[in-house]
Tab-separated table of C-alpha atoms and ligand atoms in Angstrom:
chain	number	residue	atom	x	y	z
Q	72	MET	CA	78.444	62.442	36.472
Q	73	ILE	CA	75.894	61.259	38.986
Q	74	SER	CA	75.079	64.748	40.019
Q	75	ASP	CA	74.344	65.631	36.384
Q	76	ILE	CA	71.755	62.885	36.177
Q	77	TRP	CA	70.183	64.088	39.369
Q	78	CYS	CA	70.076	67.608	38.069
Q	79	GLU	CA	68.342	66.532	34.886
Q	80	LEU	CA	65.841	64.450	36.796
Q	81	TYR	CA	65.127	67.256	39.155
Q	82	GLU	CA	64.573	69.678	36.286
Q	83	LYS	CA	62.160	67.286	34.555
Q	84	LEU	CA	60.236	66.742	37.748
Q	85	THR	CA	59.794	70.425	38.430
Q	86	ILE	CA	58.695	71.017	34.864
Q	87	THR	CA	55.988	68.316	34.978
Q	88	LEU	CA	54.858	69.539	38.384
Q	89	LYS	CA	54.631	73.068	37.043
Q	90	ASP	CA	52.667	71.843	34.053
Q	91	GLN	CA	50.299	69.954	36.288
Q	92	PHE	CA	49.839	73.018	38.425
Q	93	ASP	CA	49.118	75.213	35.415
Q	94	ILE	CA	46.558	72.746	34.164
Q	95	LEU	CA	44.918	72.662	37.573
Q	96	VAL	CA	44.712	76.463	37.712
Q	97	GLU	CA	43.323	76.571	34.204
Q	98	GLU	CA	40.684	73.962	34.970
Q	99	THR	CA	39.649	75.657	38.187
Q	100	LYS	CA	39.309	78.954	36.406
Q	101	LYS	CA	37.159	77.379	33.736
Q	102	TYR	CA	35.017	75.671	36.334
Q	103	PHE	CA	34.386	78.889	38.223
Q	104	LEU	CA	33.606	80.829	35.093
Q	105	GLU	CA	31.146	78.193	33.982
Q	106	SER	CA	29.496	78.062	37.387
Q	107	ALA	CA	29.282	81.833	37.549
Q	108	ASN	CA	27.701	81.807	34.143
Q	109	GLN	CA	25.156	79.229	35.188
Q	110	ILE	CA	24.355	81.027	38.428
Q	111	GLY	CA	24.002	84.288	36.543
Q	112	ILE	CA	21.637	82.730	34.041
Q	113	THR	CA	19.608	81.111	36.814
Q	114	ILE	CA	19.279	84.395	38.675
Q	115	LEU	CA	18.319	86.226	35.522
Q	116	ALA	CA	15.743	83.565	34.709
Q	117	TYR	CA	14.316	83.826	38.223
Q	118	LEU	CA	14.076	87.617	38.028
Q	119	LEU	CA	12.344	87.367	34.662
Q	120	PHE	CA	9.993	84.781	36.099
Q	121	CYS	CA	9.183	87.127	39.008
Q	122	ILE	CA	8.451	90.024	36.701
Q	123	THR	CA	6.196	87.897	34.501
Q	124	PHE	CA	4.450	86.433	37.526
Q	125	TYR	CA	3.909	89.893	39.018
Q	126	TYR	CA	2.598	91.202	35.718
Q	127	VAL	CA	0.085	88.378	35.378
Q	128	ILE	CA	-1.145	88.644	38.951
Q	129	ALA	CA	-1.230	92.414	39.325
Q	130	TYR	CA	-2.266	93.482	35.841
Q	131	LEU	CA	-4.227	90.628	34.334
Q	132	LYS	CA	-5.809	89.157	37.443
Q	133	GLY	CA	-5.817	92.426	39.391
Q	134	GLY	CA	-9.551	92.910	39.134
Q	135	SER	CA	-10.530	89.453	40.324
Q	136	ASP	CA	-11.494	88.403	43.823
Q	137	TYR	CA	-8.583	86.007	44.018
Q	138	GLY	CA	-6.900	86.261	47.432
Q	139	HIS	CA	-9.524	88.695	48.733
Q	140	ILE	CA	-10.966	88.086	52.202
Q	141	LYS	CA	-14.606	87.218	51.631
Q	142	ASN	CA	-17.521	88.617	53.545
Q	143	MET	CA	-15.969	91.726	54.936
Q	144	LYS	CA	-17.989	94.872	54.825
Q	145	ARG	CA	-16.750	97.205	57.522
Q	146	VAL	CA	-13.021	96.972	57.908
Q	147	LEU	CA	-10.925	98.578	60.628
Q	148	PHE	CA	-7.176	98.965	60.171
Q	149	VAL	CA	-5.376	99.354	63.491
Q	150	THR	CA	-1.932	100.989	63.405
Q	151	ALA	CA	0.447	102.411	65.980
Q	152	HIS	CA	1.810	105.585	64.369
Q	153	PRO	CA	0.777	107.947	61.597
Q	154	ASP	CA	2.667	106.670	58.498
Q	155	ASP	CA	2.235	102.947	59.369
Q	156	GLU	CA	-0.788	102.930	57.068
Q	157	CYS	CA	1.265	103.693	53.964
Q	158	MET	CA	4.575	102.158	55.020
Q	159	PHE	CA	2.975	98.768	55.669
Q	160	PHE	CA	-0.716	98.528	54.774
Q	161	GLY	CA	-0.743	100.502	51.511
Q	162	PRO	CA	-1.674	97.764	49.021
Q	163	ALA	CA	-4.510	96.416	51.193
Q	164	ILE	CA	-5.950	99.876	51.884
Q	165	LEU	CA	-5.697	100.929	48.263
Q	166	LYS	CA	-7.260	97.739	46.937
Q	167	LEU	CA	-10.093	97.718	49.482
Q	168	SER	CA	-10.850	101.402	49.039
Q	169	GLN	CA	-11.636	100.681	45.394
Q	170	ARG	CA	-14.250	98.082	46.254
Q	171	SER	CA	-17.865	99.105	46.502
Q	172	ASP	CA	-18.607	96.376	49.056
Q	173	CYS	CA	-16.068	97.537	51.670
Q	174	GLU	CA	-16.162	100.458	54.036
Q	175	LEU	CA	-12.845	101.372	55.530
Q	176	PHE	CA	-11.867	102.824	58.882
Q	177	LEU	CA	-8.523	103.529	60.458
Q	178	LEU	CA	-7.616	103.565	64.127
Q	179	CYS	CA	-4.176	104.974	64.830
Q	180	LEU	CA	-3.188	104.492	68.442
Q	181	SER	CA	-0.799	107.403	68.804
Q	182	THR	CA	-0.002	110.719	67.187
Q	183	GLY	CA	3.641	109.743	67.061
Q	184	PHE	CA	4.183	112.818	69.163
Q	185	ARG	CA	7.772	112.642	70.215
Q	186	ASN	CA	9.013	116.068	71.234
Q	187	LYS	CA	8.044	119.343	72.755
Q	188	TYR	CA	7.397	121.135	69.450
Q	189	ASN	CA	3.889	119.785	69.474
Q	190	GLN	CA	4.378	117.643	66.439
Q	191	GLY	CA	1.253	115.742	67.432
Q	192	SER	CA	-1.256	117.866	65.563
Q	193	LEU	CA	1.141	118.233	62.657
Q	194	ARG	CA	1.378	114.496	62.279
Q	195	LYS	CA	-2.372	114.122	62.573
Q	196	ASN	CA	-2.796	116.448	59.628
Q	197	GLU	CA	-0.208	114.501	57.689
Q	198	LEU	CA	-2.121	111.313	58.421
Q	199	TRP	CA	-5.329	112.836	57.078
Q	200	ASP	CA	-3.550	113.984	53.916
Q	201	SER	CA	-1.953	110.593	53.430
Q	202	CYS	CA	-5.227	108.720	53.945
Q	203	ASP	CA	-7.029	111.102	51.631
Q	204	ILE	CA	-4.603	110.004	48.910
Q	205	LEU	CA	-5.055	106.326	49.805
Q	206	GLY	CA	-8.835	106.612	49.836
Q	207	ILE	CA	-9.900	106.825	53.480
Q	208	PRO	CA	-11.743	110.059	54.265
Q	209	GLU	CA	-10.943	112.062	57.379
Q	210	GLY	CA	-14.250	111.142	58.984
Q	211	ASN	CA	-13.294	107.457	59.006
Q	212	ILE	CA	-10.052	107.991	60.895
Q	213	THR	CA	-9.554	108.017	64.636
Q	214	VAL	CA	-6.261	109.061	66.165
Q	215	CYS	CA	-5.873	108.225	69.843
Q	216	GLN	CA	-4.323	110.666	72.198
Q	217	ASN	CA	-4.479	108.413	75.170
Q	218	SER	CA	-2.195	109.410	78.001
Q	219	LEU	CA	-1.851	105.698	78.760
Q	220	LEU	CA	-0.176	105.181	75.404
Q	221	PRO	CA	2.672	107.699	75.281
Q	222	ASP	CA	5.359	107.410	72.645
Q	223	ASP	CA	7.887	106.958	75.375
Q	224	PRO	CA	10.636	104.343	75.627
Q	225	ALA	CA	10.123	104.027	79.353
Q	226	VAL	CA	6.439	103.218	79.090
Q	227	HIS	CA	5.144	99.837	78.078
Q	228	TRP	CA	1.851	99.982	76.235
Q	229	LYS	CA	-0.615	97.971	78.209
Q	230	GLU	CA	-2.276	95.335	76.045
Q	231	SER	CA	-5.473	95.566	78.060
Q	232	VAL	CA	-5.732	99.309	77.375
Q	233	ILE	CA	-5.228	98.729	73.658
Q	234	ALA	CA	-7.715	95.859	73.667
Q	235	ASP	CA	-10.342	98.101	75.280
Q	236	ILE	CA	-9.811	100.814	72.703
Q	237	ILE	CA	-10.017	98.364	69.802
Q	238	LEU	CA	-13.123	96.684	71.155
Q	239	HIS	CA	-14.839	99.991	71.787
Q	240	HIS	CA	-14.178	101.030	68.195
Q	241	MET	CA	-15.306	97.757	66.735
Q	242	GLU	CA	-18.574	98.001	68.589
Q	243	SER	CA	-19.351	101.633	67.908
Q	244	LEU	CA	-18.456	101.383	64.204
Q	245	MET	CA	-20.043	97.932	63.785
Q	246	ILE	CA	-16.785	96.554	62.406
Q	247	ASP	CA	-16.751	92.992	61.099
Q	248	THR	CA	-13.072	92.724	60.210
Q	249	ILE	CA	-9.968	94.153	61.768
Q	250	ILE	CA	-6.575	94.165	60.121
Q	251	THR	CA	-3.412	94.836	62.093
Q	252	PHE	CA	0.197	93.757	62.641
Q	253	ASP	CA	1.301	90.223	63.470
Q	254	LYS	CA	3.430	89.473	66.518
Q	255	PHE	CA	6.647	90.604	64.825
Q	256	GLY	CA	5.046	93.847	63.710
Q	257	VAL	CA	6.938	93.955	60.368
Q	258	SER	CA	9.782	95.984	61.825
Q	259	ARG	CA	9.796	94.380	65.256
Q	260	HIS	CA	8.682	97.705	66.712
Q	261	ALA	CA	7.321	96.900	70.160
Q	262	ASN	CA	4.265	99.137	69.678
Q	263	HIS	CA	3.253	97.156	66.603
Q	264	SER	CA	3.534	93.872	68.456
Q	265	SER	CA	1.510	95.208	71.380
Q	266	ILE	CA	-1.421	95.766	69.029
Q	267	PHE	CA	-1.175	92.164	67.888
Q	268	TYR	CA	-1.089	90.902	71.465
Q	269	ALA	CA	-4.097	93.038	72.347
Q	270	THR	CA	-5.975	91.597	69.374
Q	271	ALA	CA	-4.863	88.064	70.224
Q	272	TYR	CA	-6.139	88.631	73.742
Q	273	LEU	CA	-9.557	89.660	72.367
Q	274	CYS	CA	-9.619	86.498	70.247
Q	275	MET	CA	-8.559	84.165	73.034
Q	276	GLU	CA	-11.073	85.623	75.451
Q	277	LYS	CA	-13.745	85.449	72.745
Q	278	LYS	CA	-14.408	89.130	73.264
Q	279	LEU	CA	-14.496	90.108	69.609
Q	280	PRO	CA	-17.975	91.117	68.469
Q	281	GLU	CA	-19.986	88.248	67.064
Q	282	ASN	CA	-19.134	87.164	63.510
Q	283	SER	CA	-16.143	89.436	63.371
Q	284	LYS	CA	-12.692	88.313	62.385
Q	285	ALA	CA	-9.164	89.555	62.867
Q	286	TYR	CA	-6.328	89.385	60.358
Q	287	ALA	CA	-2.626	90.032	60.783
Q	288	LEU	CA	-0.184	91.426	58.246
Q	289	ASP	CA	2.626	88.929	57.616
Q	290	SER	CA	6.110	89.925	58.720
Q	291	ILE	CA	8.889	88.526	56.550
Q	292	ASN	CA	12.670	88.299	56.689
Q	293	ILE	CA	14.774	91.299	55.777
Q	294	LEU	CA	15.912	89.919	52.422
Q	295	ARG	CA	12.352	89.426	51.235
Q	296	LYS	CA	11.227	92.660	52.829
Q	297	TYR	CA	13.385	94.733	50.515
Q	298	SER	CA	13.003	92.772	47.321
Q	299	SER	CA	9.976	94.700	46.110
Q	300	LEU	CA	8.076	92.856	43.382
Q	301	PHE	CA	10.619	90.026	43.328
Q	302	ASP	CA	8.999	88.748	46.486
Q	303	VAL	CA	5.610	88.358	44.828
Q	304	PRO	CA	5.869	84.645	43.807
Q	305	ILE	CA	6.988	83.513	47.272
Q	306	SER	CA	4.367	85.654	49.001
Q	307	TYR	CA	1.747	84.279	46.702
Q	308	LEU	CA	2.717	80.693	47.397
Q	309	LEU	CA	2.905	81.063	51.141
Q	310	SER	CA	-0.286	82.918	51.950
Q	311	SER	CA	-4.013	82.610	51.644
Q	312	TYR	CA	-4.938	86.281	51.444
Q	313	TRP	CA	-3.089	88.890	49.485
Q	314	TYR	CA	-3.456	92.312	47.945
Q	315	ILE	CA	-1.186	93.078	45.027
Q	316	ILE	CA	-1.162	96.406	43.238
Q	317	THR	CA	0.259	97.681	39.963
Q	318	LEU	CA	3.317	99.913	39.783
Q	319	LYS	CA	1.068	102.845	38.947
Q	320	GLN	CA	-0.896	102.224	42.129
Q	321	ALA	CA	2.364	101.832	44.039
Q	322	ARG	CA	3.144	105.402	43.071
Q	323	ILE	CA	-0.015	106.481	44.893
Q	324	ILE	CA	1.461	104.972	48.048
Q	325	GLN	CA	4.721	106.820	47.446
Q	326	LYS	CA	2.706	109.999	47.101
Q	327	ALA	CA	0.887	109.249	50.340
Q	328	MET	CA	4.234	108.726	52.050
Q	329	LYS	CA	5.327	112.165	50.897
Q	330	ALA	CA	2.339	113.615	52.733
Q	331	HIS	CA	4.098	112.618	55.964
Q	332	LYS	CA	6.419	115.583	55.550
Q	333	THR	CA	7.960	115.447	59.005
Q	334	GLN	CA	8.762	111.765	58.525
Q	335	TYR	CA	10.013	111.827	54.968
Q	336	ALA	CA	13.660	111.087	55.789
Q	337	TRP	CA	16.118	109.389	53.415
Q	338	PHE	CA	15.665	105.934	54.904
Q	339	ARG	CA	11.922	106.132	54.393
Q	340	LYS	CA	12.473	107.225	50.793
Q	341	LEU	CA	14.642	104.140	50.322
Q	342	PHE	CA	12.107	101.975	52.102
Q	343	ILE	CA	9.341	103.098	49.816
Q	344	ILE	CA	11.444	102.225	46.750
Q	345	PHE	CA	12.618	98.767	47.757
Q	346	SER	CA	9.955	97.613	50.166
Q	347	ARG	CA	7.742	94.759	49.177
Q	348	TYR	CA	5.026	96.275	51.395
Q	349	VAL	CA	4.509	98.864	48.682
Q	350	VAL	CA	3.411	96.297	46.090
Q	351	ILE	CA	2.021	93.417	48.089
Q	352	ASN	CA	0.364	92.711	51.437
Q	353	THR	CA	-0.263	89.198	52.635
Q	354	LEU	CA	-2.582	88.485	55.555
Q	355	LYS	CA	-3.300	85.649	57.879
Q	356	GLU	CA	-6.359	85.140	60.011
Q	357	ILE	CA	-5.679	85.371	63.739
Q	358	GLU	CA	-7.126	82.112	64.992
Q	359	ILE	CA	-7.442	80.731	68.490
Q	360	VAL	CA	-5.852	77.363	67.580
Q	361	ASP	CA	-2.706	79.085	66.335
Q	362	LEU	CA	-2.534	81.309	69.381
Q	363	GLU	CA	-2.888	78.352	71.722
Q	364	LEU	CA	-0.198	76.461	69.871
Q	365	ASP	CA	2.042	79.500	70.121
Q	366	LEU	CA	1.487	79.734	73.851
Q	367	LEU	CA	2.226	76.050	74.227
Q	368	LEU	CA	5.463	76.307	72.284
Q	369	ASN	CA	6.593	79.299	74.301
Q	370	GLU	CA	6.042	77.657	77.635
G	44	LIG	C1	-16.333	106.027	55.512
G	44	LIG	O1	-17.356	105.760	56.426
G	44	LIG	C2	-18.669	105.839	55.911
G	44	LIG	C3	-19.644	105.525	57.011
G	44	LIG	O2	-19.342	106.209	58.172
G	44	LIG	C4	-18.849	104.863	54.784
G	44	LIG	O3	-20.130	104.994	54.217
G	44	LIG	C5	-17.793	105.080	53.739
G	44	LIG	O4	-17.898	104.071	52.770
G	44	LIG	C6	-16.429	105.055	54.364
G	44	LIG	N1	-15.447	105.391	53.350
G	44	LIG	C7	-14.683	104.480	52.754
G	44	LIG	C8	-13.729	104.986	51.734
G	44	LIG	O5	-14.711	103.319	53.013
G	45	LIG	C1	6.038	102.381	71.968
G	45	LIG	O1	6.914	103.028	71.098
G	45	LIG	C2	7.914	103.808	71.667
G	45	LIG	C3	8.749	104.404	70.586
G	45	LIG	O2	8.015	104.927	69.571
G	45	LIG	C4	8.728	102.968	72.576
G	45	LIG	O3	9.711	103.776	73.127
G	45	LIG	C5	7.861	102.342	73.618
G	45	LIG	O4	8.629	101.519	74.426
G	45	LIG	C6	6.790	101.537	72.983
G	45	LIG	N1	5.879	100.980	73.973
G	45	LIG	C7	5.692	99.673	74.183
G	45	LIG	C8	6.346	98.699	73.410
G	45	LIG	O5	4.980	99.296	75.004
C-alpha cells in the first residue's frame, strides 16, 4: 500500500521534471534562434551600410580633394620589392597619377632577386609593366641593385644605408613628399619595416630636405586587412589621409598585379581579391613627436 503511493508520487515527480526540462530546452532554442536572427540582421545591416558608405565616398565624392594630402607636388614612393607598389600602394598611386598637380616617382630598394636564375632583370621588367599600368612611366622608377641590400635572410638591411639612398633620391629628384611603409610594414616583412626606420631616422635627425614631409601607409589587423571594401568606414573614421578607388579602378590594380608574372601565385591572387589595400590606402604623417613618444614607450 505504502509502496504504491510512493510509486505514484515518484511517477508524478519525474513527469513534472521532464516537462520542466522540455520547456527549458524549448525556451533556450527559441532564445538562440531569436539571437541568431538579430545578429544576422545586424551583420547584414552593417554590410549594407559599408557598401553604401563605400559607394558614396568612392563614386560620389571620388573626385574631391577630401582626404588628399595638400601641397605635394613631387612624390616619391619607397618600396622594398617589385610588386609592393600594387600589393600595398595601388589606390594611392592610381589616385595621384590622375592628378595634374602631382608628379610621381618610385624607388624600389631591391630587385627581389632570390635565386640563381637571374630573376632580377625579369622582375625589373615586371615592375616597369606594372607601373606602366598604374600610371608611373619607366623613367620615373629607380630599382636599387645595392650589394648592401641583398634579399638574403642572413643579412640585415642597414637603416643608415637605406636612409642615404632615400635622401640622395629626394635631393636629386627635388622630392617634397615621400610615402612608404609604417613600422609594421603591412605584412610585418622586416624589409618593409627597415624602410620605415630609415625614414624615421631621417625625420629625427632633421635630415629630410627642407619643407619635405614623410607619410607612412597604415598597417591594420588581419581581419580588417582582408575585408576589402567592408573596411572602408573604419579606415575613414580612423585616419586623416586616404585614397579610395572605385571597383573599376581596383581592376586596374589587379591587372598590374598580373604583370608580376613570376610572382602571380595563388595566395597573391587571393590577396588581390580580398585585400583592403586594393580599394583603400590610409596614410599618416611621420612626425617627430610620435617617434619620440614611441622611443620613450619602448625604453
Ligand atoms: C615623371 O617624371 C617627370 C619628370 O621627370 C614628370 O614631369 C612626370 O609628371 C612624371 N610622371 C608622372 C606620371 O608623374
Ligand atoms: C630582407 O628581406 C629578406 C627576404 O626577402 C630577408 O631574408 C632579410 O632578412 C631582410 N632584411 C632585413 C630585414 O634586414
